[in-house]
């Protein structure tokens, strides 16, 4: 049995599907899939939860989020150090036309969200190789237009999202996997920072 698990997911802009994918367990040549989960009529006429793959081959699913109009889905396969964008068919829940948004030189892309202006905010995982950061990426050019540096040496950032009554606080989660408490005393904590822009409410998936 391989040490695989679900790694990242998000409800799509219609609220009708949960898009999610797995983690390969650090096993080379072990590939996962990205699925769409939705309610659909089964052969017996009952409404049941159904899942189908939308990406057939991925190692570490991350950065699932959507453009403001919902017609583009962003997705990272972390070992490739790349965030991709796909055309997203909101009616059918299928992906096409994969393109590169940004390929990283430092760290790998972990979880992401989009703000009210349509920019991508990505938590950069560095895994002990130095202080992590969150980068704000303009999706058309792939340029980093803003960087949030951590106030300490925490290196395993996992995701970020906007919250608070006005969606003007960026919450940043981190992990503590085989790290030194002396070197990274706040690893595993959640950070909060105001970055001068606002996020937007997420859809909820109802069973």
Short mmCIF file of N, CA and C in Angstrom, two decimals, residues 38-132:
data_model
loop_
_atom_site.label_atom_id
_atom_site.label_comp_id
_atom_site.label_asym_id
_atom_site.label_seq_id
_atom_site.Cartn_x
_atom_site.Cartn_y
_atom_site.Cartn_z
N UNK A 38 -19.12 15.35 -7.97
CA UNK A 38 -20.38 16.05 -8.16
C UNK A 38 -21.54 15.10 -7.91
N UNK A 39 -22.69 15.68 -7.64
CA UNK A 39 -23.90 14.89 -7.47
C UNK A 39 -24.49 14.60 -8.84
N UNK A 40 -24.86 13.34 -9.09
CA UNK A 40 -25.41 12.94 -10.38
C UNK A 40 -26.37 11.78 -10.18
N UNK A 41 -27.29 11.63 -11.11
CA UNK A 41 -28.24 10.52 -11.06
C UNK A 41 -27.53 9.21 -11.38
N UNK A 42 -27.74 8.22 -10.56
CA UNK A 42 -27.14 6.91 -10.77
C UNK A 42 -28.09 6.05 -11.62
N UNK A 43 -27.69 4.81 -11.91
CA UNK A 43 -28.50 3.93 -12.75
C UNK A 43 -29.85 3.61 -12.11
N UNK A 44 -29.92 3.67 -10.78
CA UNK A 44 -31.19 3.39 -10.11
C UNK A 44 -32.04 4.64 -9.93
N UNK A 45 -31.58 5.76 -10.53
CA UNK A 45 -32.36 6.98 -10.46
C UNK A 45 -32.12 7.83 -9.23
N UNK A 46 -31.29 7.33 -8.31
CA UNK A 46 -30.99 8.07 -7.09
C UNK A 46 -29.87 9.08 -7.35
N UNK A 47 -29.94 10.20 -6.65
CA UNK A 47 -28.89 11.22 -6.75
C UNK A 47 -27.74 10.81 -5.84
N UNK A 48 -26.57 10.58 -6.42
CA UNK A 48 -25.44 10.11 -5.65
C UNK A 48 -24.18 10.91 -6.00
N UNK A 49 -23.21 10.84 -5.09
CA UNK A 49 -21.93 11.50 -5.33
C UNK A 49 -21.11 10.67 -6.31
N UNK A 50 -20.63 11.33 -7.37
CA UNK A 50 -19.85 10.66 -8.39
C UNK A 50 -18.53 11.39 -8.59
N UNK A 51 -17.46 10.64 -8.86
CA UNK A 51 -16.18 11.28 -9.13
C UNK A 51 -15.60 10.74 -10.44
N UNK A 52 -15.01 11.66 -11.21
CA UNK A 52 -14.38 11.32 -12.47
C UNK A 52 -13.09 12.10 -12.60
N UNK A 53 -12.06 11.52 -13.21
CA UNK A 53 -10.79 12.24 -13.36
C UNK A 53 -10.89 13.36 -14.39
N UNK A 54 -10.25 14.49 -14.07
CA UNK A 54 -10.11 15.59 -15.04
C UNK A 54 -8.65 15.77 -15.44
N UNK A 55 -7.73 15.26 -14.61
CA UNK A 55 -6.31 15.18 -14.94
C UNK A 55 -5.87 13.75 -14.62
N UNK A 56 -5.28 13.08 -15.58
CA UNK A 56 -4.97 11.65 -15.43
C UNK A 56 -3.62 11.38 -14.76
N UNK A 57 -2.72 12.36 -14.76
CA UNK A 57 -1.35 12.06 -14.32
C UNK A 57 -0.77 13.28 -13.62
N UNK A 58 -0.56 13.16 -12.32
CA UNK A 58 0.01 14.24 -11.53
C UNK A 58 0.67 13.62 -10.30
N UNK A 59 1.71 14.26 -9.80
CA UNK A 59 2.38 13.73 -8.61
C UNK A 59 1.89 14.41 -7.33
N UNK A 60 1.96 15.72 -7.28
CA UNK A 60 1.51 16.44 -6.08
C UNK A 60 0.57 17.56 -6.51
N UNK A 61 -0.72 17.39 -6.25
CA UNK A 61 -1.73 18.36 -6.61
C UNK A 61 -1.68 19.56 -5.68
N UNK A 62 -1.59 20.75 -6.26
CA UNK A 62 -1.62 21.98 -5.46
C UNK A 62 -2.17 23.13 -6.29
N UNK A 63 -2.47 24.22 -5.57
CA UNK A 63 -2.81 25.52 -6.18
C UNK A 63 -4.12 25.53 -6.95
N UNK A 64 -5.03 24.61 -6.67
CA UNK A 64 -6.32 24.65 -7.36
C UNK A 64 -7.07 25.93 -6.97
N UNK A 65 -7.33 26.78 -7.94
CA UNK A 65 -8.13 27.98 -7.74
C UNK A 65 -8.58 28.47 -9.11
N UNK A 66 -9.43 29.49 -9.14
CA UNK A 66 -10.10 29.87 -10.38
C UNK A 66 -10.00 31.37 -10.65
N UNK A 67 -10.08 31.71 -11.93
CA UNK A 67 -10.13 33.11 -12.35
C UNK A 67 -11.46 33.73 -11.92
N UNK A 68 -11.56 35.04 -12.02
CA UNK A 68 -12.77 35.74 -11.58
C UNK A 68 -14.00 35.29 -12.37
N UNK A 69 -13.84 35.06 -13.66
CA UNK A 69 -15.00 34.65 -14.47
C UNK A 69 -15.25 33.14 -14.39
N UNK A 70 -14.37 32.40 -13.74
CA UNK A 70 -14.55 30.96 -13.58
C UNK A 70 -14.17 30.14 -14.78
N UNK A 71 -13.69 30.77 -15.84
CA UNK A 71 -13.38 30.04 -17.07
C UNK A 71 -11.94 29.52 -17.13
N UNK A 72 -11.15 29.83 -16.11
CA UNK A 72 -9.77 29.35 -16.05
C UNK A 72 -9.53 28.71 -14.69
N UNK A 73 -8.94 27.52 -14.68
CA UNK A 73 -8.55 26.87 -13.43
C UNK A 73 -7.03 26.81 -13.36
N UNK A 74 -6.48 27.21 -12.23
CA UNK A 74 -5.04 27.14 -11.99
C UNK A 74 -4.74 25.86 -11.22
N UNK A 75 -3.59 25.26 -11.50
CA UNK A 75 -3.22 23.98 -10.91
C UNK A 75 -1.71 23.82 -10.96
N UNK A 76 -1.13 23.39 -9.86
CA UNK A 76 0.32 23.11 -9.82
C UNK A 76 0.55 21.62 -9.62
N UNK A 77 1.58 21.11 -10.29
CA UNK A 77 2.14 19.80 -9.96
C UNK A 77 3.48 20.12 -9.30
N UNK A 78 3.51 20.12 -7.98
CA UNK A 78 4.62 20.73 -7.24
C UNK A 78 6.01 20.25 -7.63
N UNK A 79 6.26 18.94 -7.85
CA UNK A 79 7.62 18.53 -8.23
C UNK A 79 8.11 19.17 -9.53
N UNK A 80 7.20 19.62 -10.39
CA UNK A 80 7.61 20.30 -11.63
C UNK A 80 7.94 21.77 -11.40
N UNK A 81 7.67 22.26 -10.18
CA UNK A 81 7.89 23.67 -9.81
C UNK A 81 7.09 24.63 -10.69
N UNK A 82 5.94 24.18 -11.17
CA UNK A 82 5.19 24.95 -12.16
C UNK A 82 3.73 25.08 -11.78
N UNK A 83 3.19 26.30 -11.93
CA UNK A 83 1.75 26.55 -11.87
C UNK A 83 1.25 26.62 -13.31
N UNK A 84 0.22 25.84 -13.60
CA UNK A 84 -0.39 25.83 -14.93
C UNK A 84 -1.76 26.49 -14.88
N UNK A 85 -2.27 26.84 -16.05
CA UNK A 85 -3.65 27.27 -16.17
C UNK A 85 -4.33 26.44 -17.26
N UNK A 86 -5.61 26.17 -17.05
CA UNK A 86 -6.40 25.39 -18.00
C UNK A 86 -7.69 26.14 -18.30
N UNK A 87 -8.18 26.01 -19.51
CA UNK A 87 -9.55 26.44 -19.78
C UNK A 87 -10.48 25.50 -19.01
N UNK A 88 -11.48 26.09 -18.34
CA UNK A 88 -12.39 25.29 -17.52
C UNK A 88 -13.81 25.44 -18.05
N UNK A 89 -14.39 24.33 -18.45
CA UNK A 89 -15.77 24.29 -18.92
C UNK A 89 -16.69 24.17 -17.70
N UNK A 90 -17.32 25.27 -17.35
CA UNK A 90 -18.12 25.28 -16.12
C UNK A 90 -19.36 24.41 -16.23
N UNK A 91 -19.84 24.19 -17.43
CA UNK A 91 -21.03 23.36 -17.61
C UNK A 91 -20.70 21.88 -17.41
N UNK A 92 -19.57 21.45 -17.97
CA UNK A 92 -19.22 20.03 -17.93
C UNK A 92 -18.16 19.69 -16.89
N UNK A 93 -17.43 20.70 -16.42
CA UNK A 93 -16.38 20.45 -15.43
C UNK A 93 -15.17 19.76 -16.00
N UNK A 94 -14.78 20.12 -17.22
CA UNK A 94 -13.62 19.50 -17.86
C UNK A 94 -12.57 20.57 -18.17
N UNK A 95 -11.32 20.12 -18.27
CA UNK A 95 -10.19 21.01 -18.51
C UNK A 95 -9.64 20.82 -19.91
N UNK A 96 -9.04 21.90 -20.45
CA UNK A 96 -8.39 21.81 -21.75
C UNK A 96 -7.36 22.92 -21.85
N UNK A 97 -6.52 22.86 -22.88
CA UNK A 97 -5.60 23.94 -23.24
C UNK A 97 -4.67 24.33 -22.09
N UNK A 98 -3.90 23.37 -21.59
CA UNK A 98 -2.98 23.66 -20.49
C UNK A 98 -1.85 24.58 -20.95
N UNK A 99 -1.55 25.60 -20.13
CA UNK A 99 -0.46 26.53 -20.39
C UNK A 99 0.28 26.81 -19.09
N UNK A 100 1.53 27.22 -19.19
CA UNK A 100 2.33 27.56 -18.02
C UNK A 100 2.01 29.00 -17.57
N UNK A 101 1.76 29.15 -16.27
CA UNK A 101 1.64 30.49 -15.67
C UNK A 101 3.01 30.94 -15.18
N UNK A 102 3.63 30.10 -14.35
CA UNK A 102 4.94 30.44 -13.80
C UNK A 102 5.70 29.19 -13.40
N UNK A 103 6.98 29.14 -13.72
CA UNK A 103 7.87 28.07 -13.27
C UNK A 103 8.83 28.66 -12.25
N UNK A 104 8.96 28.00 -11.09
CA UNK A 104 9.73 28.54 -9.98
C UNK A 104 11.21 28.18 -10.08
N UNK A 105 12.03 29.11 -9.65
CA UNK A 105 13.46 28.85 -9.50
C UNK A 105 13.82 28.59 -8.04
N UNK A 106 13.08 29.21 -7.13
CA UNK A 106 13.29 29.03 -5.69
C UNK A 106 12.03 28.44 -5.07
N UNK A 107 12.18 27.28 -4.43
CA UNK A 107 11.05 26.65 -3.80
C UNK A 107 10.10 26.02 -4.80
N UNK A 108 8.99 25.47 -4.30
CA UNK A 108 7.97 24.87 -5.16
C UNK A 108 6.60 25.45 -4.78
N UNK A 109 5.68 25.52 -5.74
CA UNK A 109 4.35 26.05 -5.44
C UNK A 109 3.52 25.08 -4.63
N UNK A 110 2.98 25.57 -3.53
CA UNK A 110 2.04 24.79 -2.73
C UNK A 110 0.65 25.38 -2.97
N UNK A 111 -0.16 25.55 -1.92
CA UNK A 111 -1.53 25.98 -2.11
C UNK A 111 -1.66 27.44 -2.52
N UNK A 112 -2.76 27.74 -3.22
CA UNK A 112 -2.99 29.09 -3.74
C UNK A 112 -4.44 29.51 -3.55
N UNK A 113 -4.67 30.80 -3.74
CA UNK A 113 -6.01 31.36 -3.85
C UNK A 113 -5.95 32.55 -4.80
N UNK A 114 -7.09 33.07 -5.19
CA UNK A 114 -7.13 34.26 -6.02
C UNK A 114 -7.81 35.39 -5.26
N UNK A 115 -7.40 36.63 -5.57
CA UNK A 115 -7.98 37.78 -4.89
C UNK A 115 -9.08 38.41 -5.75
N UNK A 116 -9.64 39.51 -5.27
CA UNK A 116 -10.76 40.17 -5.95
C UNK A 116 -10.34 40.83 -7.25
N UNK A 117 -9.05 40.92 -7.49
CA UNK A 117 -8.54 41.47 -8.75
C UNK A 117 -8.14 40.37 -9.73
N UNK A 118 -8.24 39.13 -9.30
CA UNK A 118 -7.93 38.01 -10.17
C UNK A 118 -6.50 37.52 -10.11
N UNK A 119 -5.69 38.10 -9.23
CA UNK A 119 -4.30 37.65 -9.10
C UNK A 119 -4.22 36.39 -8.24
N UNK A 120 -3.17 35.61 -8.46
CA UNK A 120 -2.94 34.37 -7.72
C UNK A 120 -2.01 34.65 -6.55
N UNK A 121 -2.38 34.19 -5.36
CA UNK A 121 -1.50 34.26 -4.18
C UNK A 121 -1.07 32.83 -3.87
N UNK A 122 0.23 32.59 -3.95
CA UNK A 122 0.76 31.23 -3.81
C UNK A 122 1.73 31.11 -2.64
N UNK A 123 1.48 30.09 -1.81
CA UNK A 123 2.39 29.76 -0.71
C UNK A 123 3.55 28.94 -1.26
N UNK A 124 4.77 29.41 -1.03
CA UNK A 124 5.96 28.75 -1.57
C UNK A 124 6.58 27.83 -0.51
N UNK A 125 6.68 26.57 -0.84
CA UNK A 125 7.24 25.54 0.05
C UNK A 125 8.74 25.45 -0.20
N UNK A 126 9.54 25.62 0.86
CA UNK A 126 11.00 25.56 0.69
C UNK A 126 11.64 24.43 1.49
N UNK A 127 10.91 23.83 2.40
CA UNK A 127 11.31 22.58 3.07
C UNK A 127 12.71 22.62 3.66
N UNK A 128 12.95 23.60 4.53
CA UNK A 128 14.22 23.69 5.23
C UNK A 128 15.31 24.41 4.49
N UNK A 129 15.04 24.86 3.26
CA UNK A 129 16.09 25.50 2.44
C UNK A 129 16.11 27.01 2.58
N UNK A 130 15.37 27.54 3.56
CA UNK A 130 15.34 28.99 3.76
C UNK A 130 13.92 29.46 4.04
N UNK A 131 13.82 30.70 4.45
CA UNK A 131 12.53 31.28 4.82
C UNK A 131 11.57 31.29 3.63
N UNK A 132 10.33 30.86 3.90
CA UNK A 132 9.33 30.83 2.85
C UNK A 132 8.68 32.19 2.66
#
